[in-house]
Coordinates of C-alpha atoms and ligand atoms in Angstrom, one line a residue:
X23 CA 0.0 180.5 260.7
X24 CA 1.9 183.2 258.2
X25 CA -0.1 185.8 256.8
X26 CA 1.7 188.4 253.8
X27 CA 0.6 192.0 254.8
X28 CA -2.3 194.3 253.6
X29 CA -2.2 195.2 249.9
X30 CA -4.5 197.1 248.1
X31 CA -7.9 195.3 246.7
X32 CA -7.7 194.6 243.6
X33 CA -10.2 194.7 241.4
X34 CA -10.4 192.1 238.3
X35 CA -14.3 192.8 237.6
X36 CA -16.3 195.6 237.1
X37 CA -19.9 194.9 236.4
X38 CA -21.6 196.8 233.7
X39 CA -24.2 199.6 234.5
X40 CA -23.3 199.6 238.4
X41 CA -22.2 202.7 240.4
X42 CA -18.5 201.3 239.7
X43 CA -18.5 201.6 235.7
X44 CA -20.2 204.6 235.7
X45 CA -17.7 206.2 237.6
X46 CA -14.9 204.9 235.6
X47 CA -13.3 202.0 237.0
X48 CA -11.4 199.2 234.9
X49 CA -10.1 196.0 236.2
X50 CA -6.2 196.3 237.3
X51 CA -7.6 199.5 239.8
X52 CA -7.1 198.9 243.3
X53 CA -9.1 199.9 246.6
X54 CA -7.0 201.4 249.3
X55 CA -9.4 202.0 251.7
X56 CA -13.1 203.1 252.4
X57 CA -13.6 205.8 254.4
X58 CA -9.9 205.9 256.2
X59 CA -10.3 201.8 256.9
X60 CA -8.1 199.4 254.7
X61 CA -10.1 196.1 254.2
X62 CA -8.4 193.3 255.1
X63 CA -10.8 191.1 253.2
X64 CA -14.0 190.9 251.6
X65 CA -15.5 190.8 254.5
X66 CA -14.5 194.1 255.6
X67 CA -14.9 195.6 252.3
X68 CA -18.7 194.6 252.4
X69 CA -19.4 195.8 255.8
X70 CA -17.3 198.9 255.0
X71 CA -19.3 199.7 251.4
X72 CA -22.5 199.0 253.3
X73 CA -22.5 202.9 254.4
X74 CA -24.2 205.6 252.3
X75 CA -21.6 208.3 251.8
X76 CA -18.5 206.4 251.0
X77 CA -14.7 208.0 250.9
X78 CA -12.6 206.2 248.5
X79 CA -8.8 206.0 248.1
X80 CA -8.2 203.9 245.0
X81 CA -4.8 203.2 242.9
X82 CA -5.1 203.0 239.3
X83 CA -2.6 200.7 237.2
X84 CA -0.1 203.6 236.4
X85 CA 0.2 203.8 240.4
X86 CA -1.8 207.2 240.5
X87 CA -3.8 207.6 244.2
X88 CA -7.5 209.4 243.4
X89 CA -9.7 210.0 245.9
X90 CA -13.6 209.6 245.5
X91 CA -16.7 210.6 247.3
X92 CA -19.9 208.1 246.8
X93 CA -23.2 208.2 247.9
X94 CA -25.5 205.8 247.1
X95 CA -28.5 203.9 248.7
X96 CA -27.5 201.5 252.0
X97 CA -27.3 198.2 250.4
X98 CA -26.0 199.5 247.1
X99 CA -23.6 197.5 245.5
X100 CA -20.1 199.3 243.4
X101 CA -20.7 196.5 241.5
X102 CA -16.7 195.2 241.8
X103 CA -15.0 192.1 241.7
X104 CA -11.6 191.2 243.2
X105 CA -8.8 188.5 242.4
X106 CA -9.0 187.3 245.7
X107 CA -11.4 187.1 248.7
X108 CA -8.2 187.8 251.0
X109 CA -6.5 191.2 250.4
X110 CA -4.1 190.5 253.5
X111 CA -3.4 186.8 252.4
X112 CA -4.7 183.3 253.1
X113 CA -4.3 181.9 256.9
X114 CA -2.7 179.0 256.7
X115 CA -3.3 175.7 258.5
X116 CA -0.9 174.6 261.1
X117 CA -2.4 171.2 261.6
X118 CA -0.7 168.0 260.1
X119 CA -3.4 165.6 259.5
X120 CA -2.3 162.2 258.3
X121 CA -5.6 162.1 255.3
X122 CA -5.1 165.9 254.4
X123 CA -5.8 165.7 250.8
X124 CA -2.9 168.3 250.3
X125 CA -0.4 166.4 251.3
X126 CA -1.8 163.5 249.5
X127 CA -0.7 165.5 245.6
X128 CA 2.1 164.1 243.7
X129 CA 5.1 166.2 244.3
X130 CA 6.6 168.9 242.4
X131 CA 3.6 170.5 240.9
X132 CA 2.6 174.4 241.3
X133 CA 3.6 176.0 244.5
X134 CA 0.1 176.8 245.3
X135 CA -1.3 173.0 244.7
X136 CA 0.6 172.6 247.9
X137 CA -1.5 175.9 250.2
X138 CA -3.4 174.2 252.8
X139 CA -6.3 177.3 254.1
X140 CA -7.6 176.9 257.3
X141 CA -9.3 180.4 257.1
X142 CA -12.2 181.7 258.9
X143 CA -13.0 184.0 256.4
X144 CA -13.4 181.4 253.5
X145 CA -15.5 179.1 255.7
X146 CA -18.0 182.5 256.2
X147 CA -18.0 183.3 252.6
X148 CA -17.4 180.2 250.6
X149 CA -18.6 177.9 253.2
X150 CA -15.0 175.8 253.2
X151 CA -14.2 174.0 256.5
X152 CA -11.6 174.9 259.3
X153 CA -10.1 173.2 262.3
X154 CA -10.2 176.7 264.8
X155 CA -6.8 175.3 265.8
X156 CA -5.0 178.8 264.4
X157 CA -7.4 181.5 265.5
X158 CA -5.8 184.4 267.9
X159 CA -8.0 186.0 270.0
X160 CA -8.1 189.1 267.8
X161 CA -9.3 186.7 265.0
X162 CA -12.0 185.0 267.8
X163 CA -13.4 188.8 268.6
X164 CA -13.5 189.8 265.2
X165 CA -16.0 186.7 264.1
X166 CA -18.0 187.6 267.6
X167 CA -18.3 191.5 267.0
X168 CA -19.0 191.0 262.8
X169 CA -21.4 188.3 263.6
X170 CA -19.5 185.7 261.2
X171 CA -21.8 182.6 261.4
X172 CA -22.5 180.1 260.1
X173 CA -19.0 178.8 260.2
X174 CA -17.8 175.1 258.9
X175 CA -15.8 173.6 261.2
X176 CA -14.4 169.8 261.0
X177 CA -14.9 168.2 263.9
X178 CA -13.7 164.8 263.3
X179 CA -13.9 163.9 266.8
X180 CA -14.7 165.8 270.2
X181 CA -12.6 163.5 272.9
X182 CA -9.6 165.9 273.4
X183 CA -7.1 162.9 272.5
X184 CA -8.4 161.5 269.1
X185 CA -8.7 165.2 268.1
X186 CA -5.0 165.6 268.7
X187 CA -4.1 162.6 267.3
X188 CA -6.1 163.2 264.1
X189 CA -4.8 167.1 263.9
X190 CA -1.6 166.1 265.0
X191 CA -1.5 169.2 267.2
X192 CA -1.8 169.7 270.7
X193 CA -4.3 173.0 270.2
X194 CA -6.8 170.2 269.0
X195 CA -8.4 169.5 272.1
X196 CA -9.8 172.3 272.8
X197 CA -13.1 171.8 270.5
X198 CA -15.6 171.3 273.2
X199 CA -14.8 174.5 274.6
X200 CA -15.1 176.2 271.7
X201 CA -18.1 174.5 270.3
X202 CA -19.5 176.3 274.0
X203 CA -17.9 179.9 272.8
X204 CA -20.2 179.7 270.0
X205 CA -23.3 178.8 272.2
X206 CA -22.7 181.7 274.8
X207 CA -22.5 184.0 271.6
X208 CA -25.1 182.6 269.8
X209 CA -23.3 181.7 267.2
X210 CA -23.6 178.3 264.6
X211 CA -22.1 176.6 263.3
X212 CA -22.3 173.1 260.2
X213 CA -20.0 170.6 261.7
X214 CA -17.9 167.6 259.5
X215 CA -16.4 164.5 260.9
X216 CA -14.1 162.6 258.5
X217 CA -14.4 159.1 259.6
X218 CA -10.7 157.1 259.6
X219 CA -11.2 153.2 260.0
X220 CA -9.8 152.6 263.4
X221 CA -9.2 156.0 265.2
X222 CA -12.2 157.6 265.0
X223 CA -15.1 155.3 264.2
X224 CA -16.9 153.1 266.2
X225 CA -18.0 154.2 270.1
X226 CA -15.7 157.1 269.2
X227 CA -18.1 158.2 266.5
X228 CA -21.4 157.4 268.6
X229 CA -19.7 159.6 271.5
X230 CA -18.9 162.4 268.9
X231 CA -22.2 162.8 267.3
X232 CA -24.3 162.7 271.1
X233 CA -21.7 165.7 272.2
X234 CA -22.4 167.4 269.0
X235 CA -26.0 166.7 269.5
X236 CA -26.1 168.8 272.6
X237 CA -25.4 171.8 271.0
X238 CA -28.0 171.6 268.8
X239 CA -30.6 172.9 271.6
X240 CA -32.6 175.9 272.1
X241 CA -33.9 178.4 269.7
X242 CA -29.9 179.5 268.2
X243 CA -28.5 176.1 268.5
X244 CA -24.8 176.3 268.1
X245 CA -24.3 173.0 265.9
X246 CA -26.8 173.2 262.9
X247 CA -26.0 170.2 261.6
X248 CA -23.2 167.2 261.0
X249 CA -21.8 165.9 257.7
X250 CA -20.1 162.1 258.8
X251 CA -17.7 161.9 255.6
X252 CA -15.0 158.8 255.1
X253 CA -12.1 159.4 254.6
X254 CA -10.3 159.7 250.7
X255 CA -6.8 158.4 250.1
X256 CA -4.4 158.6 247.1
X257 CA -1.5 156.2 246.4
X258 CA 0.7 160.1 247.0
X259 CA -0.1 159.8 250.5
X260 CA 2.9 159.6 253.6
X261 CA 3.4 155.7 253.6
X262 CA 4.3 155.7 257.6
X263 CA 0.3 157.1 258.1
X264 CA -1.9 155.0 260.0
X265 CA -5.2 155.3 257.8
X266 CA -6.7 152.6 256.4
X267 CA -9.1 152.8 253.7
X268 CA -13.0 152.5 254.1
X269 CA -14.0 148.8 253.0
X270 CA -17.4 148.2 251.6
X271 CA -18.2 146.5 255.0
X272 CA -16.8 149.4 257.1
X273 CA -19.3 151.3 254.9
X274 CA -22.1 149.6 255.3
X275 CA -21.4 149.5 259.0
X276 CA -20.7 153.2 259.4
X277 CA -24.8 153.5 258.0
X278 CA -25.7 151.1 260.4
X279 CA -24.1 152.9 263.2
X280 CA -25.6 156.5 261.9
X281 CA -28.6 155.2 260.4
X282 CA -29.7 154.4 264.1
X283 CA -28.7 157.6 265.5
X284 CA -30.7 159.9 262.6
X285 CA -33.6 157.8 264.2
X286 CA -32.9 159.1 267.9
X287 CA -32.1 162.3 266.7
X288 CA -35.4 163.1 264.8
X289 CA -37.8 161.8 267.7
X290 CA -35.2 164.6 270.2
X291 CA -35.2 167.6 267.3
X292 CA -38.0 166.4 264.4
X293 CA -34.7 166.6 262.6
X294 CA -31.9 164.0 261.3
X295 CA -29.5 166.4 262.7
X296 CA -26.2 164.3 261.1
X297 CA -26.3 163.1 257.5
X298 CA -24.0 160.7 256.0
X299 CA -22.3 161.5 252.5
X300 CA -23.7 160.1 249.6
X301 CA -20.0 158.8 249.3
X302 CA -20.7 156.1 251.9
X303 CA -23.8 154.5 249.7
X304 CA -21.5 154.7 246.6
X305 CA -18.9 152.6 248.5
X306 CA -21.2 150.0 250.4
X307 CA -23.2 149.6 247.4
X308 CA -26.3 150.6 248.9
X309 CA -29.3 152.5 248.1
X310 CA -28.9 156.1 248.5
X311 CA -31.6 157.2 251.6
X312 CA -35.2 158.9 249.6
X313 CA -35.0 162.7 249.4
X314 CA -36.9 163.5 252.2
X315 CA -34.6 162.2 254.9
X316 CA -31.9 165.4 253.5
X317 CA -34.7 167.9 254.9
X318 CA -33.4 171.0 253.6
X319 CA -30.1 169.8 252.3
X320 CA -28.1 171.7 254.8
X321 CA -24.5 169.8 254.1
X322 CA -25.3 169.6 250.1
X323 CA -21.8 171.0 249.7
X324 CA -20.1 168.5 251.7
X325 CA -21.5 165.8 248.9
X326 CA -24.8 164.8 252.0
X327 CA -27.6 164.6 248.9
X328 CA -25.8 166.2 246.2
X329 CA -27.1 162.6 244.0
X330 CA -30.4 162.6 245.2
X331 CA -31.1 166.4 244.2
X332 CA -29.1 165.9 240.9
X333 CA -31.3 163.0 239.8
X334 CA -34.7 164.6 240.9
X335 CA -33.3 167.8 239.3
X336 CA -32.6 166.0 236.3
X337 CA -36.0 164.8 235.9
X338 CA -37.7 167.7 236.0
X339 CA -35.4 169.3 233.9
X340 CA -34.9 166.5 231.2
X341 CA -39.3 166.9 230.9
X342 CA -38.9 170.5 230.2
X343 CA -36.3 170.5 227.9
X344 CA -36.1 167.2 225.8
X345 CA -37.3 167.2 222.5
X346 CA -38.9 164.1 221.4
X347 CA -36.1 164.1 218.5
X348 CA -33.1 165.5 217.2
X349 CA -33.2 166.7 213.2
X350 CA -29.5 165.9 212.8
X351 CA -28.2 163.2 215.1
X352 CA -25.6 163.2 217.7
X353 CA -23.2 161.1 219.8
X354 CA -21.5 162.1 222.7
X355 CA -19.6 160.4 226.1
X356 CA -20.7 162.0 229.4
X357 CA -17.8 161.4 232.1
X358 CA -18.5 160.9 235.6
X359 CA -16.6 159.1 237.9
X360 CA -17.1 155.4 238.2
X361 CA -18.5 155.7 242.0
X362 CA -21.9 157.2 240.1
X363 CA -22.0 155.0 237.2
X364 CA -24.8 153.0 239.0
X365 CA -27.2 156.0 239.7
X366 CA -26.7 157.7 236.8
X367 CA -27.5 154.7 234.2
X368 CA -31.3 155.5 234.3
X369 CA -30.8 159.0 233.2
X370 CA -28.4 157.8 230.5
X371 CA -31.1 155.5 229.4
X372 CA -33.5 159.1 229.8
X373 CA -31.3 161.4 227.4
X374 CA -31.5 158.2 225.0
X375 CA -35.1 158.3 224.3
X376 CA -34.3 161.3 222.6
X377 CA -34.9 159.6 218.9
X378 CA -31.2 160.9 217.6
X379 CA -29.2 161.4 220.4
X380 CA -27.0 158.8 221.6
X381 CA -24.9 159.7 224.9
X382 CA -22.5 157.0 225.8
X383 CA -21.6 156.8 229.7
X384 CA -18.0 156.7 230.2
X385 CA -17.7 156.1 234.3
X386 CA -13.9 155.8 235.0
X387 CA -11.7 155.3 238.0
X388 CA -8.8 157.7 239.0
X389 CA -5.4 155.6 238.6
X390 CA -3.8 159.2 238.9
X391 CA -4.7 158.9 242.9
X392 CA -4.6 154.9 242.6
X393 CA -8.4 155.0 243.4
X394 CA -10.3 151.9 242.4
X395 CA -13.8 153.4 242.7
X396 CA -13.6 157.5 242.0
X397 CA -16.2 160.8 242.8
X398 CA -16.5 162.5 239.6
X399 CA -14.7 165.1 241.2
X400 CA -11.5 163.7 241.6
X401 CA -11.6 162.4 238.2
X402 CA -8.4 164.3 236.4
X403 CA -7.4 165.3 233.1
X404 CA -4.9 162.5 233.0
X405 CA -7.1 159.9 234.0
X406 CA -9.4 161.4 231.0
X407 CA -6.4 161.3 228.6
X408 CA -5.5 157.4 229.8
X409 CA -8.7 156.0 229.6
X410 CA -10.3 157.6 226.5
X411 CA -7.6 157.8 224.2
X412 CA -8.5 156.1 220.8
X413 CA -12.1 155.5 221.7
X414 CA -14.9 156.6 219.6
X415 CA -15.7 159.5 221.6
X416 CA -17.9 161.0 219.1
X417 CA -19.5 164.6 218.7
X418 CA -17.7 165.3 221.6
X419 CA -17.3 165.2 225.7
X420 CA -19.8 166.1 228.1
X421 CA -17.7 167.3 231.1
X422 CA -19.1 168.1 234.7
X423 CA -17.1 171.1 235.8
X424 CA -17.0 169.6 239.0
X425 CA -13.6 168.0 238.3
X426 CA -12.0 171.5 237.7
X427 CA -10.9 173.9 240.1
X428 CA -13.3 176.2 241.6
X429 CA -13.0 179.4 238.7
X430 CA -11.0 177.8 236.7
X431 CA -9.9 175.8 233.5
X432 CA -7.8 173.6 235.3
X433 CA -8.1 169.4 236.6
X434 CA -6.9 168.7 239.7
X435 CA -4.1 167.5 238.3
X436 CA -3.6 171.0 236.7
X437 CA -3.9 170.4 232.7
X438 CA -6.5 172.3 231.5
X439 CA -9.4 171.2 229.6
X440 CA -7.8 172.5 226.1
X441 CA -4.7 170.7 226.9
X442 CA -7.0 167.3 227.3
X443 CA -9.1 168.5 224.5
X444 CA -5.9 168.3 221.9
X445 CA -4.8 165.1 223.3
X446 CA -8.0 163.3 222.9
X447 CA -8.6 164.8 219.5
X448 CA -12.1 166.3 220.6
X449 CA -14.4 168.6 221.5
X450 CA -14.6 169.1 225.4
X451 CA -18.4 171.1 226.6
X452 CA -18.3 171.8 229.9
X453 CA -21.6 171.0 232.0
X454 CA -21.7 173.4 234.8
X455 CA -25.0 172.3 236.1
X456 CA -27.6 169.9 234.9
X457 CA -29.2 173.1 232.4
X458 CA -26.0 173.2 230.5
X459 CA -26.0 169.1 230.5
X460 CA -29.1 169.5 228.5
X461 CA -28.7 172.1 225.8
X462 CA -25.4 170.8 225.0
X463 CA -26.7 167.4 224.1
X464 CA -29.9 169.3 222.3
X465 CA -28.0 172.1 220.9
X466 CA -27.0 172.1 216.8
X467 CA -23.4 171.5 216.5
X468 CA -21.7 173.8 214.8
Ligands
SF4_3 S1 -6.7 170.9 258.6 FE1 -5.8 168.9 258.1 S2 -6.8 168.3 256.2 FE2 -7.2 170.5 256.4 S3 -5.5 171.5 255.3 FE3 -4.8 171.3 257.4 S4 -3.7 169.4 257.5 FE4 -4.9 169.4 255.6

């Protein structure tokens, strides 16, 4: 673990008409500390705002230190954003697992492609998932006494050897234990288990998911739920690894084996309890499970449901805001990887009864990774640049923004949608979520 030391918050945001822009502050300030604490993170800057009469240290951008007094109601917001959740830098993971996606980049892109987190305080905030394998026990008092729960933790297995094997660190093994830490202090936790062919499949998985079902007892259980997620390979990844990829008939098997548990699980909790991602379906060719069976979606950002709420979503959506017709026509490609192209045909065929709009599908594979069958969210900008060069592409692309980085412009392969716009000649509109889908294939063009 290596940690860079406390710096000042600073601020990149300021939102209009909140207690921060009235008292003057621009973006390039900086937060000191609250009341005579420095923040360490957003975490501690939330708690520590959360008072009424607030003392304020803040540095402006010429370096001046002003002092501020604030009172305001309890749960008051200043109304400030910061570049980063971390004022005192990112944890860092010191695991070394063979199918970390990290390790799995090309080499000799930016230095911070290469950052592998495995932070507590991003798994409370952002809901990212962490091994517990770096924690000190400062770190393990501080989520007790601040109450930081639900966390995300990856599981992948709870016998002490395949965990340490898998992690590749001998701290591994002590999941069990902790998973009991979190019961005595009522504290929860969502739980994932990447399933490699071979190491931890099979009665390995079965014996995982019954120990994890015990912790989901009693009236705080400490495992909320399970995400069982396969594993993802690129052609970047260390050739001396021992993964094997997930076959179409390891898929289909691996929904055997949980399908049968889900059934044991909801007659013991009247809940499913572990969920399979949507990527296993995709891979075995199989229908996705009906929308009730995700309850309330609790793994939805671990890809458990995310197609089965995006095509109900879209339905409901595509009746409110469809026209009947478009006054001047319009063609455009919507890309998604090719692992949805089945599942998203019918909505395709949907946007096309729009008398004047024509939206072609363009579901590719990622040869950037080496992927025959891709997630739309590994798609990159060069795999966009390869495949649709020359094609008729028409008004434009319809791009999910789920292939760029979280915030940002960027791929995953770090060219940024203007870069891929300029090569492929063409407009790029980005489709954050199904709403923006819509207008842009209603909307006039310019
Ligand atoms: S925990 Fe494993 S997969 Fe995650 S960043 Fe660390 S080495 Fe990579």
């Amino acid at each position: 673990m290596s940690k860079t030391s406390l710096r000042p918050a600073l601020i990149n945001q300021v939102l209009p008409h909140s207690i921060a822009a009235e008292i003057g502050f621009t973006p390039g300030d900086a937060i000191v500390s609250i009341n005579g604490s420095q923040p360490r993170d957003l975490i501690d800057y939330q708690f520590l705002c959360a008072d009424e009469y607030l003392e304020l240290e803040v540095l402006d951008q010429k370096g001046k230190i002003h002092h501020l007094e604030i009172e305001k109601d309890y749960d008051e917001d200043l109304g400030l954003g910061f570049t980063t959740a971390l004022f005192d830098g990112l944890i860092q993971c010191n695991n070394h697992c063979p199918f970390c996606f990290i390790d799995q980049q090309p080499p000799g892109k930016r230095a911070s492609l290469y950052d592998k987190d495995d932070d507590y305080r991003l798994s409370f905030l952002y809901g990212s998932y962490l091994t517990l394998t770096n924690l000190t026990e400062k770190e393990w008092q501080r989520i007790q006494q601040m109450r930081l729960s639900p966390l995300y933790v990856s599981v992948h297995a709870t016998d002490p050897d395949t965990r340490i094997q898998l992690l590749k660190n001998p701290r591994a093994g002590q999941i069990l234990e902790q998973l009991k830490w979190f019961q005595e202090n009522r504290l929860q936790i969502h739980a994932q288990v990447v399933v490699c062919p071979g190491i931890n499949d099979g009665q390995q998985l079965t014996q995982t998911l019954l120990e994890l079902a015990q912790f989901h007892q009693g009236d705080c259980p400490a495992v909320l739920s399970v995400a069982v997620v396969p594993v993802g390979l690129t052609r970047f990844r260390p050739t001396e690894d021992p993964l094997i990829p997930v076959s179409p008939a390891k898929a289909q098997e691996i929904i055997t084996q949980v399908q049968a548990l889900q059934t044991q699980f909801k007659a013991q909790f009247q809940s499913h309890f572990a969920w399979l991602a949507d990527e296993w379906f995709l891979i075995a060719q199989a229908d996705l499970p009906p929308e009730s069976d995700y309850e309330d979606y609790p793994q939805i950002g671990n890809g458990v449901g995310s197609i089965r709420q995006f095509l109900r979503q879209f339905h409901t959506l595509a009746s409110a805001r469809l026209p009947q017709h478009l006054s001047t026509p319009k063609v455009l490609t919507w890309v998604v990887g090719n692992a949805v192209e089945k599942a998203f045909n019918p909505l395709v065929n949907r946007l096309n009864q729009v008398s004047g709009l024509t939206v072609n599908l363009a579901a590719l594979n990622s040869d950037y990774w080496g992927q025959e069958i891709t997630v739309t969210g590994l798609l990159t900008g060069q795999d966009l640049i390869e495949k649709l060069s020359g094609k008729n592409l028409g008004e434009g692309i319809l791009l999910p923004t789920l292939m760029l980085k979280h915030d940002d412009t960027r791929f995953l392969d770090d060219l940024t949608v203007e870069e891929v716009s300029q090569r492929l000649k063409t407009r790029i509109f980005c489709c954050q979520d199904i709403e923006s889908l819509l207008d842009h294939c209603v909307e006039i063009p310019d």
